[in-house]
Amino acid sequence: MEPFSYAKVPDIRSAIAAGQRGGRYIAGGTTLVDLMRETVEHPGTLVDIATLPLTGITPTPGGGLRIGALVRMADVAADPRVHGAFPVVSEALELSASAQLRNMATIGGNIMQRTRCTYFRDVSANCNKRTPGSGCAALDGYNRGHAILGGSEACVATHPSDVAVAFAALEAIVHVQGSAGERTIPFADFLLRPGSTPDREQALRPGELITAVEIPAFPRPAKSGYLKVRDRQSYEFALTSAAVALHIQGGVIRAAKVAAGGVGTVPWKLPAVEQHLLGKRPSDALWAEAAQRAADGARPLRHNGFKVELLKRTVERQLRVVGGTR
């Protein structure tokens, strides 16, 4: 680990000022400290924001929730308001990392975490995300765990977060604050596809601080859930995953929110699946038909062609679990 300076800030204003001077925010530290030890990251200054007043979970008008950026993952998962209204969020968190990490990591840090691509973390390998212009070793290397959706000639690394998939499905909103004031970013625009600049991963301006993630209201009654498929059942990242929320009234699907993880360079919203469900009655045939659209546009690599069929089966299974068959 290389030398760095450390500053503990008393308030949001001080944090933003330090961030604008190039400081890196740290709270739980479960990702950044690892990357510093591996010499992937070299921040000159760490700005400790752990004691800022961003730890509340509050209802919003209509039935949504606003989750403070510094609420621990374990606390969000266990909160009865989250578990009751949006079980897809609780389940995604409970299937993430380990209990020890969930007790330290925050919601803001979770959606900011960097890829688990082995070439990104191996400083001897070429990686455009770590060293722009150096190339992407994964394209011609072993790419079983890499993206089949959203990749580019510069990067095919997947986004690792589970709860970000749930946020993408539910069309969450990211609240940020910077020197110019507060603003909101739709979750679909917050995480950036790699394109030719994979080193730029979020739509944040210099010094901006995430203050909260807001889950908008969803029509009631609602059912939702998260399915994660991985090589082992504990402490493993997704090969594929599916976040599903459905509003079924009078035996007809009135609203559908679906996203996939483990397959895209960002959490992958599935609008074709959602559209196929609307206005129809739940049935095994409907789930299968909708899931066939889950991999539209997929571009598998040499070692991960299996993800195309696995993604369809993951989505179909979770649609059936959440929606049942009537």
Coordinates of C-alpha atoms in Angstrom, one line a residue:
M1 CA 0.0 0.0 0.0
E2 CA 1.3 3.4 -0.9
P3 CA 1.3 6.4 1.5
F4 CA -1.8 8.5 1.7
S5 CA -3.2 11.3 3.9
Y6 CA -6.4 10.9 6.0
A7 CA -9.1 13.5 6.8
K8 CA -12.2 13.0 9.0
V9 CA -14.8 15.6 8.0
P10 CA -17.4 17.0 10.4
D11 CA -20.2 17.8 7.9
I12 CA -21.3 17.4 4.3
R13 CA -20.0 20.8 3.2
S14 CA -16.5 19.9 4.4
A15 CA -16.7 16.6 2.7
I16 CA -17.6 18.1 -0.6
A17 CA -14.8 20.7 -0.3
A18 CA -12.3 17.9 0.4
G19 CA -13.7 15.8 -2.5
Q20 CA -13.2 18.7 -4.9
R21 CA -9.6 18.9 -3.9
G22 CA -9.2 15.3 -5.1
G23 CA -9.9 13.4 -1.9
R24 CA -11.6 10.0 -2.2
Y25 CA -14.6 9.3 0.0
I26 CA -14.5 6.3 2.3
A27 CA -17.1 5.0 4.8
G28 CA -17.2 1.2 5.2
G29 CA -14.0 0.8 3.1
T30 CA -14.7 -2.7 2.1
T31 CA -13.8 -2.2 -1.6
L32 CA -11.4 0.7 -1.6
V33 CA -9.0 -0.6 1.1
D34 CA -8.7 -3.9 -0.8
L35 CA -7.9 -2.1 -4.0
M36 CA -5.3 0.1 -2.2
R37 CA -3.6 -3.0 -0.7
E38 CA -3.5 -4.6 -4.2
T39 CA -2.0 -1.3 -5.6
V40 CA -4.9 -1.0 -8.0
E41 CA -6.0 2.3 -6.4
H42 CA -3.6 5.1 -5.3
P43 CA -5.7 7.8 -3.6
G44 CA -3.6 10.7 -2.3
T45 CA -6.2 11.5 0.4
L46 CA -9.0 9.5 2.0
V47 CA -11.9 11.6 3.2
D48 CA -13.7 9.7 6.0
I49 CA -17.5 10.4 5.7
A50 CA -18.6 7.6 8.0
T51 CA -20.1 10.0 10.7
L52 CA -22.1 12.2 8.3
P53 CA -25.8 12.3 9.0
L54 CA -26.8 10.1 6.0
T55 CA -28.0 7.1 7.9
G56 CA -31.8 7.3 7.8
I57 CA -34.5 5.3 6.0
T58 CA -37.6 7.5 5.4
P59 CA -40.9 6.9 3.6
T60 CA -41.7 9.2 0.7
P61 CA -45.2 10.3 -0.4
G62 CA -47.1 7.5 -2.2
G63 CA -45.2 4.6 -0.7
G64 CA -41.6 4.9 -1.8
L65 CA -38.5 4.9 0.5
R66 CA -35.4 7.1 0.7
I67 CA -32.3 5.3 1.9
G68 CA -29.4 7.3 3.3
A69 CA -26.1 6.7 1.5
L70 CA -24.4 5.6 4.8
V71 CA -27.0 3.1 5.9
R72 CA -25.2 -0.3 6.3
M73 CA -26.3 -3.1 3.9
A74 CA -27.3 -5.3 6.8
D75 CA -29.5 -2.6 8.3
V76 CA -31.3 -1.9 5.0
A77 CA -31.9 -5.7 4.4
A78 CA -33.4 -6.0 7.9
D79 CA -35.5 -2.9 7.9
P80 CA -39.2 -3.9 8.1
R81 CA -40.2 -1.1 5.7
V82 CA -37.8 -2.3 3.1
H83 CA -38.5 -5.9 3.6
G84 CA -42.2 -5.3 3.6
A85 CA -42.5 -3.0 0.6
F86 CA -39.5 -4.1 -1.5
P87 CA -38.4 -7.6 -0.6
V88 CA -36.4 -7.6 -3.9
V89 CA -34.0 -5.1 -2.3
S90 CA -33.7 -7.1 1.0
E91 CA -33.1 -10.4 -0.8
A92 CA -30.5 -8.9 -3.1
L93 CA -28.6 -7.5 -0.1
E94 CA -28.9 -10.8 1.9
L95 CA -27.3 -12.6 -1.1
S96 CA -24.4 -10.2 -1.3
A97 CA -20.9 -10.7 0.0
S98 CA -20.7 -12.0 3.6
A99 CA -22.4 -11.1 6.9
Q100 CA -19.2 -9.4 8.0
L101 CA -19.0 -7.2 4.9
R102 CA -22.7 -6.4 5.0
N103 CA -22.3 -5.1 8.5
M104 CA -19.6 -2.7 7.3
A105 CA -20.5 -1.7 3.7
T106 CA -22.9 1.1 3.0
I107 CA -25.5 1.5 0.3
G108 CA -23.6 4.4 -1.3
G109 CA -20.4 2.4 -1.3
N110 CA -22.1 -0.6 -2.7
I111 CA -23.3 1.1 -5.9
M112 CA -19.9 2.7 -6.3
Q113 CA -17.9 -0.6 -5.9
R114 CA -15.6 -1.5 -8.8
T115 CA -15.6 -4.6 -10.9
R116 CA -14.3 -8.0 -9.8
C117 CA -12.7 -8.6 -13.2
T118 CA -9.4 -10.5 -12.4
Y119 CA -7.6 -8.5 -15.1
F120 CA -8.6 -5.2 -13.5
R121 CA -7.2 -6.4 -10.1
D122 CA -4.1 -7.9 -11.6
V123 CA -1.8 -4.9 -12.0
S124 CA 0.4 -6.8 -14.4
A125 CA -2.5 -7.3 -16.9
N126 CA -3.7 -4.8 -19.5
C127 CA -6.8 -3.1 -18.4
N128 CA -8.4 0.0 -19.9
K129 CA -10.5 0.5 -16.8
R130 CA -7.4 0.7 -14.5
T131 CA -4.9 2.1 -17.1
P132 CA -6.7 3.8 -20.0
G133 CA -5.3 3.0 -23.4
S134 CA -3.5 -0.2 -22.2
G135 CA -6.0 -2.6 -23.7
C136 CA -8.4 -5.3 -22.4
A137 CA -6.8 -8.6 -21.5
A138 CA -10.3 -10.2 -21.0
L139 CA -11.2 -10.0 -24.6
D140 CA -8.7 -12.6 -25.6
G141 CA -8.2 -14.1 -22.2
Y142 CA -10.4 -16.3 -20.0
N143 CA -13.7 -14.5 -20.0
R144 CA -16.2 -17.0 -18.5
G145 CA -17.5 -14.4 -15.9
H146 CA -17.6 -11.4 -18.2
A147 CA -20.4 -9.4 -19.8
I148 CA -22.5 -10.5 -22.7
L149 CA -24.4 -7.2 -22.7
G150 CA -23.2 -3.7 -22.8
G151 CA -19.5 -4.4 -23.6
S152 CA -17.2 -2.6 -25.9
E153 CA -13.9 -3.1 -27.6
A154 CA -12.4 -1.4 -24.5
C155 CA -14.0 -3.3 -21.7
V156 CA -16.3 -6.3 -21.0
A157 CA -16.2 -6.3 -17.2
T158 CA -19.4 -6.9 -15.3
H159 CA -20.8 -4.7 -12.6
P160 CA -20.6 -6.7 -9.3
S161 CA -23.5 -5.3 -7.2
D162 CA -26.6 -7.3 -6.4
V163 CA -28.7 -4.5 -4.9
A164 CA -27.9 -2.3 -7.9
V165 CA -29.8 -4.8 -10.0
A166 CA -32.8 -4.4 -7.8
F167 CA -32.4 -0.6 -7.9
A168 CA -32.3 -0.7 -11.8
A169 CA -35.4 -2.8 -11.9
L170 CA -37.3 -0.5 -9.6
E171 CA -36.0 2.6 -11.4
A172 CA -34.5 4.1 -8.3
I173 CA -33.1 7.7 -8.1
V174 CA -29.7 8.6 -6.8
H175 CA -29.5 11.8 -4.8
V176 CA -26.2 13.6 -4.9
Q177 CA -24.8 16.9 -3.6
G178 CA -21.9 19.0 -4.8
S179 CA -20.6 22.5 -4.7
A180 CA -23.4 23.6 -7.1
G181 CA -26.1 22.1 -4.9
E182 CA -28.2 19.0 -4.9
R183 CA -29.4 17.1 -7.9
T184 CA -30.9 13.7 -8.7
I185 CA -29.8 11.1 -11.3
P186 CA -32.0 8.3 -12.6
F187 CA -30.4 5.0 -11.7
A188 CA -30.4 4.0 -15.4
D189 CA -28.1 7.0 -16.0
F190 CA -26.0 6.7 -12.9
L191 CA -23.8 3.7 -13.8
L192 CA -22.1 4.2 -17.2
R193 CA -21.5 1.7 -19.9
P194 CA -17.8 1.4 -20.8
G195 CA -17.8 2.7 -24.4
S196 CA -14.3 4.1 -25.1
T197 CA -13.8 5.4 -21.5
P198 CA -14.3 2.4 -19.2
D199 CA -12.3 4.2 -16.5
R200 CA -15.3 6.6 -16.0
E201 CA -17.9 4.5 -14.2
Q202 CA -20.5 6.8 -12.7
A203 CA -22.2 10.0 -13.8
L204 CA -20.8 12.0 -10.9
R205 CA -19.2 15.4 -11.2
P206 CA -15.9 16.1 -9.3
G207 CA -16.5 16.2 -5.6
E208 CA -20.1 15.2 -5.7
L209 CA -21.3 13.0 -2.8
I210 CA -24.1 10.5 -2.9
T211 CA -26.5 11.4 -0.1
A212 CA -29.3 8.9 -0.7
V213 CA -31.0 6.3 -3.0
E214 CA -34.7 6.7 -3.4
I215 CA -37.0 3.8 -4.4
P216 CA -40.1 5.3 -6.1
A217 CA -43.6 4.1 -5.1
F218 CA -44.8 1.0 -6.9
P219 CA -48.5 0.1 -7.4
R220 CA -50.1 -2.1 -4.7
P221 CA -50.6 -5.0 -4.3
A222 CA -47.0 -5.8 -5.3
K223 CA -44.8 -8.8 -5.2
S224 CA -41.0 -8.8 -5.8
G225 CA -38.0 -11.0 -5.4
Y226 CA -34.3 -11.5 -6.4
L227 CA -32.7 -14.7 -7.7
K228 CA -28.9 -15.1 -7.9
V229 CA -27.2 -18.0 -9.8
R230 CA -23.6 -18.5 -8.9
D231 CA -20.9 -21.2 -8.8
R232 CA -21.3 -21.6 -5.0
Q233 CA -24.0 -20.7 -2.6
S234 CA -22.0 -18.4 -0.3
Y235 CA -19.7 -15.4 -0.9
E236 CA -19.7 -15.5 -4.6
F237 CA -20.6 -13.1 -7.4
A238 CA -23.5 -13.8 -9.8
L239 CA -23.2 -15.6 -13.1
T240 CA -26.7 -14.4 -13.7
S241 CA -29.3 -12.8 -11.5
A242 CA -32.9 -11.5 -11.9
A243 CA -34.8 -8.8 -10.0
V244 CA -38.5 -8.9 -10.6
A245 CA -41.4 -6.7 -9.3
L246 CA -45.0 -7.3 -10.4
H247 CA -48.3 -5.6 -9.8
I248 CA -51.1 -8.0 -10.5
Q249 CA -54.7 -6.9 -10.1
G250 CA -57.8 -8.6 -11.3
G251 CA -55.7 -11.5 -12.5
V252 CA -53.9 -9.2 -15.0
I253 CA -50.3 -7.9 -14.8
R254 CA -50.7 -4.1 -14.6
A255 CA -47.0 -3.2 -13.9
A256 CA -43.7 -5.1 -14.4
K257 CA -40.2 -4.2 -13.5
V258 CA -37.4 -6.6 -14.4
A259 CA -33.6 -6.3 -14.5
A260 CA -30.7 -8.8 -14.7
G261 CA -27.2 -8.9 -13.2
G262 CA -24.0 -10.8 -13.8
V263 CA -24.4 -10.4 -17.5
G264 CA -23.9 -6.7 -18.2
T265 CA -21.3 -4.0 -17.8
V266 CA -24.0 -2.3 -15.8
P267 CA -27.2 -3.7 -14.2
W268 CA -29.3 -4.6 -17.2
K269 CA -32.9 -3.4 -17.5
L270 CA -35.1 -5.7 -19.5
P271 CA -37.8 -3.5 -21.2
A272 CA -38.7 -6.1 -23.8
V273 CA -39.5 -8.6 -21.0
E274 CA -41.5 -6.0 -19.1
Q275 CA -43.5 -5.0 -22.2
H276 CA -44.4 -8.6 -23.0
L277 CA -45.9 -9.1 -19.6
L278 CA -48.2 -6.0 -19.4
G279 CA -51.9 -6.6 -19.8
K280 CA -51.6 -10.4 -19.7
R281 CA -52.6 -13.1 -17.2
P282 CA -49.9 -15.0 -15.4
S283 CA -49.1 -18.5 -16.8
D284 CA -46.2 -20.7 -17.3
A285 CA -46.3 -20.1 -21.0
L286 CA -46.2 -16.3 -20.4
W287 CA -43.2 -16.5 -18.2
A288 CA -41.3 -18.6 -20.8
E289 CA -42.3 -16.3 -23.7
A290 CA -41.2 -13.2 -21.8
A291 CA -37.9 -14.7 -20.7
Q292 CA -37.0 -15.5 -24.3
R293 CA -36.5 -11.8 -24.7
A294 CA -34.1 -11.4 -21.8
A295 CA -30.9 -11.9 -23.8
D296 CA -31.8 -9.7 -26.8
G297 CA -28.7 -8.0 -28.1
A298 CA -26.3 -10.4 -26.3
R299 CA -22.8 -10.7 -27.6
P300 CA -21.2 -13.7 -25.8
L301 CA -17.4 -14.0 -25.7
R302 CA -15.3 -17.2 -26.2
H303 CA -16.0 -18.7 -22.7
N304 CA -19.3 -17.3 -21.6
G305 CA -21.8 -18.3 -24.3
F306 CA -23.6 -20.4 -21.6
K307 CA -24.8 -17.2 -20.0
V308 CA -27.3 -16.5 -22.9
E309 CA -29.4 -19.6 -22.0
L310 CA -28.7 -19.3 -18.3
L311 CA -30.0 -15.7 -18.3
K312 CA -33.3 -16.7 -20.0
R313 CA -33.8 -19.6 -17.5
T314 CA -33.0 -17.3 -14.5
V315 CA -35.5 -14.7 -15.6
E316 CA -38.2 -17.3 -16.3
R317 CA -37.7 -19.0 -12.9
Q318 CA -37.9 -15.7 -11.0
L319 CA -41.0 -14.5 -13.0
R320 CA -42.7 -17.8 -12.0
V321 CA -41.6 -17.5 -8.3
V322 CA -42.8 -13.9 -8.0
G323 CA -45.9 -14.1 -10.2
G324 CA -47.0 -17.6 -9.7
T325 CA -49.4 -19.3 -12.1
R326 CA -53.1 -18.5 -12.1

